[in-house]
Amino acid sequence: MAETLILNLYAFFFLLCFCCCCYSYDDHQVLYNTFTVSSFSFAETTLKPYEWRYIRVDLPPWFSSMYLELESDIDLDIESIGKVSRSSLPIICFRDGSPPLPDVSNSSNSLNFSFVAVSGPLSNGSFGSAQNMEQCYPMQKNIVMKLTNEQISPGVYYFGLFNGVGPARTQSKMITRGPSFSFKANISVEGCTSSTMWGPYCNLTVHSLSCSQSSQNNFLGNISSTENNQTSANVVSCQNSINNSCLGDGELQVYSLEVVGMTEELTVTLRNFTYSETPGNSSGFVLMCYARLGAMPLENLHDYSGDINKSPLVIRSPKVGRWYFAIITRHMSKQLAGLRGNTNKVCFSIEWEVAECLVGKAGPDCSWQSYSLQTVLRKNPSVPFESYYLPSTGKVSSDSANFRVEPLLSNSEFGGNKKDTPWTYFFLEVPRGASGGNIHIRLTSSSELKYQIYARFGGFPSLDSWDYLYANQTTNSDGSMFFKMYNSSGETVSFYILYAKEGTWSFGLRQINPTKSASGDSTTMSISLERCPKRCSSHGTCQSVLDSSGLMLFSYCSCDRNHGGFDCSIEIVSRQGHIWQSVSLIASNAAAIMPAYWALRQKAFAEWVLFTCSGISSGLYHACDVGTWCALSFHVLQFMDFWLSFMAVVSTFVYLAAIDEVSKRTIHTVVAIVTALMAITGATRSANIILVIAIGALVLLVGWLIEFSTNFRSFSFPTGFYLNILDQWEIITRWFHNILKTFLRRFRWGFLLAGFSALAMAAISWKVENSESYWIWHSVWHVSIYTSSFLFLCSKANIIDSQDQGSQEQSYELTRQSSFSRGE
């Protein structure tokens, strides 16, 4: 019986292990077809209010999936998320190709970003297709997700973590109060072990195509090539290495094709169709072709589709990159009848043709002019990746960043498509690592502007396919998340493409009414790559920092106290408000006159110097801080303000201790060194006020100990202490009574209690002040802290004279007693 039980247990454990292994294989079969391309972790990082971090992940063409594990100390549930303002809500954003920028807005009261509210934990199920868009989600305590090559494309992917967004994110602040959060992350990228395998688990076979360069062909067929009308193109023909492919009803076959340059047309054509070994019998069949750039095409997720059994699939101006094509067969009669399982197969061959215009030509019939723009680096080594672009042709001058458009325009008389006005194309390259920059396009005409501008990443733009456009003042991309218009008058247009993706960008200049253009019109164009839009609108400085991975340099504007927004163009504090803030923050330091006057009256010259210099340095610092006037550099004024403020607080406590001048000088020297270190290493730390109060209390305690040891050093217990404890207890009680009496006579308690009340008000103002109400409560802080110092100074009673007088009277009485005894 025992042996049977043991055998049953062994069988159970074997079955359990087998099931676990099968489960592991089903969920992690990726282990058999993939390998780890890269894996990196980020140490715990703390984000204070309005701080943010970018993380860049490079995804190679053969990647299969990306894993993200992010852990934070945020504890927000679904209900509390709705109650938190977006200006203080921690969020995480995702974007393909360039860093996310969730708070591009023209208003200080609105936030313009794609915010997705989720009803549960954020995971890969929260994503559909994450290509070519920005998605933002509330930060959660734990985020674990897997993004596959069906959701995101190879290339560069960015994560952005923000502790609050809005115009105030880039506004300079003296203090930053609010909740902080910390996070740490692990990111790994898995790739397929074979280039012929694809999919999230690398279990789909991708057929490679063999391509051959054809001679120059007139791919439109009917228009001859002339000197001025060059319609010929280079055509690359690609086919499967297996001449004929056979698929059953509903079966799938996937192909990949690499488009390496700016291409005019990609055509997918069906060849040699056979069914049941009967050539040409294609009636009743649907041969669907789904095309998608950079990711696996699906029936419900693709870029282009068509039944190639009816007509070729034509993709105009396909973008640069790896294209995937999924071929699926459907028998219409079976599909309509709802039947499956037909064993007959459809055999076919497919031909891909990639047509590329010759150098200097572009457009549907290769009749328009195109120019490659050459990068010219700006002569400013402190600002990397700043450059402008000029056509690599001798038709325009290279002396400046502006070039004339008229010598470069296409000739409208030779356009193959007479229904469209002529186009002129320019294309440029944004270098790797420069996706944190902005493309600036400016067009200026001597008369009314007669051009439209279309921009597209990875391919030539057209009327049907573009990423950004400017047609006129009412028809443009202004309002788009990464498009910012600055000037759209009749003669000038100026706009930025924010955080432009690294890679090839193309710009199409479309002429309006070319036959009516005046011969004397002159139009200049400039295209440049700038780190910060509009030089931060002259209200801030451009800062450049590396992302958390160290692979990308991004730039942002650090605005002044009155402005905010990504380009410092949003006025957060009005001019009248700026005046009120300046007057309040500067004039409130006049409260330092009170303790300075009292110290001078009591001939406490050290305290008088400290309070006077503290009030003056604080006023100068805040005058510089609000942008009114800077007597010295900001950091020098900040150090002087905080250091002298720390010294003034501690000096108040030293004054309250009745010790000799030698001890005072020693304590002042030690405190000066300690507070100077505090001011130079972290002047604005909130903990400093607690440290200063603690140091002052310690100094006061040390002063009292020094005073006690000086005044009561002669006190000693008699020899018979242990013999007469009751008598000695009376002496000790009287001694403590004298100490308490001296302590009570030391202070004027009304002033002391008022001083503590003023100090409490200062503590309250320090606690409640934030970025918006800082100027009010910090002014209250100035008045309260100086008032409390004045009241503390006044609370010290002058008991030295009364003690001396008591000693003299006591000696006089003893003398009278002695004389009386001798007289007797």
mmCIF file of N, CA, C and O in Angstrom, residues 77-107:
data_model
loop_
_atom_site.group_PDB
_atom_site.id
_atom_site.type_symbol
_atom_site.label_atom_id
_atom_site.label_comp_id
_atom_site.label_asym_id
_atom_site.label_seq_id
_atom_site.Cartn_x
_atom_site.Cartn_y
_atom_site.Cartn_z
ATOM 1 N N ASP A 77 -4.843 55.684 -6.461
ATOM 2 C CA ASP A 77 -5.859 54.817 -7.028
ATOM 3 C C ASP A 77 -6.652 55.575 -8.090
ATOM 4 O O ASP A 77 -6.417 56.752 -8.349
ATOM 5 N N ILE A 78 -7.582 54.886 -8.698
ATOM 6 C CA ILE A 78 -8.337 55.483 -9.804
ATOM 7 C C ILE A 78 -9.142 56.689 -9.341
ATOM 8 O O ILE A 78 -9.227 57.708 -10.039
ATOM 9 N N GLU A 79 -9.713 56.623 -8.156
ATOM 10 C CA GLU A 79 -10.526 57.738 -7.663
ATOM 11 C C GLU A 79 -9.671 58.958 -7.357
ATOM 12 O O GLU A 79 -10.049 60.086 -7.671
ATOM 13 N N SER A 80 -8.505 58.752 -6.752
ATOM 14 C CA SER A 80 -7.666 59.895 -6.378
ATOM 15 C C SER A 80 -7.009 60.536 -7.597
ATOM 16 O O SER A 80 -6.693 61.722 -7.564
ATOM 17 N N ILE A 81 -6.815 59.770 -8.668
ATOM 18 C CA ILE A 81 -6.219 60.350 -9.878
ATOM 19 C C ILE A 81 -7.109 61.459 -10.431
ATOM 20 O O ILE A 81 -6.624 62.497 -10.877
ATOM 21 N N GLY A 82 -8.425 61.253 -10.403
ATOM 22 C CA GLY A 82 -9.339 62.264 -10.917
ATOM 23 C C GLY A 82 -9.361 63.533 -10.095
ATOM 24 O O GLY A 82 -9.777 64.587 -10.592
ATOM 25 N N LYS A 83 -8.919 63.464 -8.844
ATOM 26 C CA LYS A 83 -8.934 64.636 -7.980
ATOM 27 C C LYS A 83 -7.638 65.426 -8.034
ATOM 28 O O LYS A 83 -7.589 66.542 -7.524
ATOM 29 N N VAL A 84 -6.596 64.858 -8.617
ATOM 30 C CA VAL A 84 -5.297 65.517 -8.661
ATOM 31 C C VAL A 84 -5.204 66.372 -9.918
ATOM 32 O O VAL A 84 -5.564 65.931 -11.016
ATOM 33 N N SER A 85 -4.732 67.603 -9.754
ATOM 34 C CA SER A 85 -4.543 68.486 -10.899
ATOM 35 C C SER A 85 -3.445 67.936 -11.799
ATOM 36 O O SER A 85 -2.460 67.350 -11.325
ATOM 37 N N ARG A 86 -3.617 68.110 -13.105
ATOM 38 C CA ARG A 86 -2.604 67.616 -14.029
ATOM 39 C C ARG A 86 -1.279 68.344 -13.875
ATOM 40 O O ARG A 86 -0.235 67.835 -14.263
ATOM 41 N N SER A 87 -1.330 69.545 -13.301
ATOM 42 C CA SER A 87 -0.086 70.272 -13.072
ATOM 43 C C SER A 87 0.754 69.654 -11.963
ATOM 44 O O SER A 87 1.913 70.013 -11.799
ATOM 45 N N SER A 88 0.174 68.742 -11.193
ATOM 46 C CA SER A 88 0.927 68.064 -10.147
ATOM 47 C C SER A 88 0.791 66.550 -10.231
ATOM 48 O O SER A 88 1.227 65.847 -9.325
ATOM 49 N N LEU A 89 0.183 66.043 -11.304
ATOM 50 C CA LEU A 89 -0.028 64.605 -11.447
ATOM 51 C C LEU A 89 1.185 63.951 -12.086
ATOM 52 O O LEU A 89 1.621 64.350 -13.169
ATOM 53 N N PRO A 90 1.767 62.922 -11.470
ATOM 54 C CA PRO A 90 2.870 62.185 -12.115
ATOM 55 C C PRO A 90 2.324 61.369 -13.287
ATOM 56 O O PRO A 90 1.345 60.634 -13.155
ATOM 57 N N ILE A 91 2.964 61.510 -14.440
ATOM 58 C CA ILE A 91 2.523 60.782 -15.625
ATOM 59 C C ILE A 91 3.724 60.150 -16.304
ATOM 60 O O ILE A 91 4.877 60.546 -16.086
ATOM 61 N N ILE A 92 3.448 59.158 -17.137
ATOM 62 C CA ILE A 92 4.452 58.529 -17.983
ATOM 63 C C ILE A 92 3.953 58.607 -19.413
ATOM 64 O O ILE A 92 2.772 58.323 -19.685
ATOM 65 N N CYS A 93 4.820 59.024 -20.331
ATOM 66 C CA CYS A 93 4.453 59.205 -21.733
ATOM 67 C C CYS A 93 5.350 58.349 -22.612
ATOM 68 O O CYS A 93 6.523 58.117 -22.294
ATOM 69 N N PHE A 94 4.794 57.909 -23.734
ATOM 70 C CA PHE A 94 5.511 57.089 -24.694
ATOM 71 C C PHE A 94 5.421 57.762 -26.062
ATOM 72 O O PHE A 94 4.379 58.287 -26.440
ATOM 73 N N ARG A 95 6.541 57.715 -26.792
ATOM 74 C CA ARG A 95 6.521 58.270 -28.140
ATOM 75 C C ARG A 95 7.556 57.571 -29.006
ATOM 76 O O ARG A 95 8.665 57.260 -28.542
ATOM 77 N N ASP A 96 7.191 57.354 -30.239
ATOM 78 C CA ASP A 96 8.069 56.717 -31.206
ATOM 79 C C ASP A 96 8.866 57.772 -31.947
ATOM 80 O O ASP A 96 8.310 58.708 -32.507
ATOM 81 N N GLY A 97 10.198 57.668 -31.922
ATOM 82 C CA GLY A 97 11.055 58.495 -32.765
ATOM 83 C C GLY A 97 11.665 59.697 -32.109
ATOM 84 O O GLY A 97 12.756 60.122 -32.483
ATOM 85 N N SER A 98 11.010 60.311 -31.123
ATOM 86 C CA SER A 98 11.549 61.506 -30.474
ATOM 87 C C SER A 98 10.911 61.645 -29.098
ATOM 88 O O SER A 98 9.895 61.006 -28.804
ATOM 89 N N PRO A 99 11.494 62.469 -28.230
ATOM 90 C CA PRO A 99 10.998 62.571 -26.854
ATOM 91 C C PRO A 99 9.574 63.118 -26.795
ATOM 92 O O PRO A 99 9.199 63.980 -27.590
ATOM 93 N N PRO A 100 8.778 62.631 -25.878
ATOM 94 C CA PRO A 100 7.414 63.171 -25.712
ATOM 95 C C PRO A 100 7.455 64.571 -25.121
ATOM 96 O O PRO A 100 8.349 64.923 -24.352
ATOM 97 N N LEU A 101 6.475 65.361 -25.498
ATOM 98 C CA LEU A 101 6.361 66.740 -25.018
ATOM 99 C C LEU A 101 4.890 66.993 -24.712
ATOM 100 O O LEU A 101 4.149 67.522 -25.532
ATOM 101 N N PRO A 102 4.433 66.619 -23.512
ATOM 102 C CA PRO A 102 2.993 66.573 -23.260
ATOM 103 C C PRO A 102 2.324 67.905 -22.997
ATOM 104 O O PRO A 102 1.101 67.960 -22.964
ATOM 105 N N ASP A 103 3.081 68.981 -22.771
ATOM 106 C CA ASP A 103 2.439 70.223 -22.350
ATOM 107 C C ASP A 103 2.716 71.376 -23.295
ATOM 108 O O ASP A 103 2.952 72.493 -22.876
ATOM 109 N N VAL A 104 2.704 71.095 -24.603
ATOM 110 C CA VAL A 104 2.788 72.175 -25.586
ATOM 111 C C VAL A 104 1.417 72.821 -25.664
ATOM 112 O O VAL A 104 0.438 72.199 -26.061
ATOM 113 N N SER A 105 1.324 74.062 -25.254
ATOM 114 C CA SER A 105 0.037 74.742 -25.192
ATOM 115 C C SER A 105 0.246 76.224 -25.384
ATOM 116 O O SER A 105 1.295 76.769 -25.047
ATOM 117 N N ASN A 106 -0.757 76.887 -25.939
ATOM 118 C CA ASN A 106 -0.710 78.332 -26.124
ATOM 119 C C ASN A 106 -1.328 79.090 -24.959
ATOM 120 O O ASN A 106 -1.422 80.306 -24.981
ATOM 121 N N SER A 107 -1.757 78.382 -23.952
ATOM 122 C CA SER A 107 -2.455 79.017 -22.838
ATOM 123 C C SER A 107 -1.854 78.568 -21.529
ATOM 124 O O SER A 107 -1.421 77.430 -21.389
#
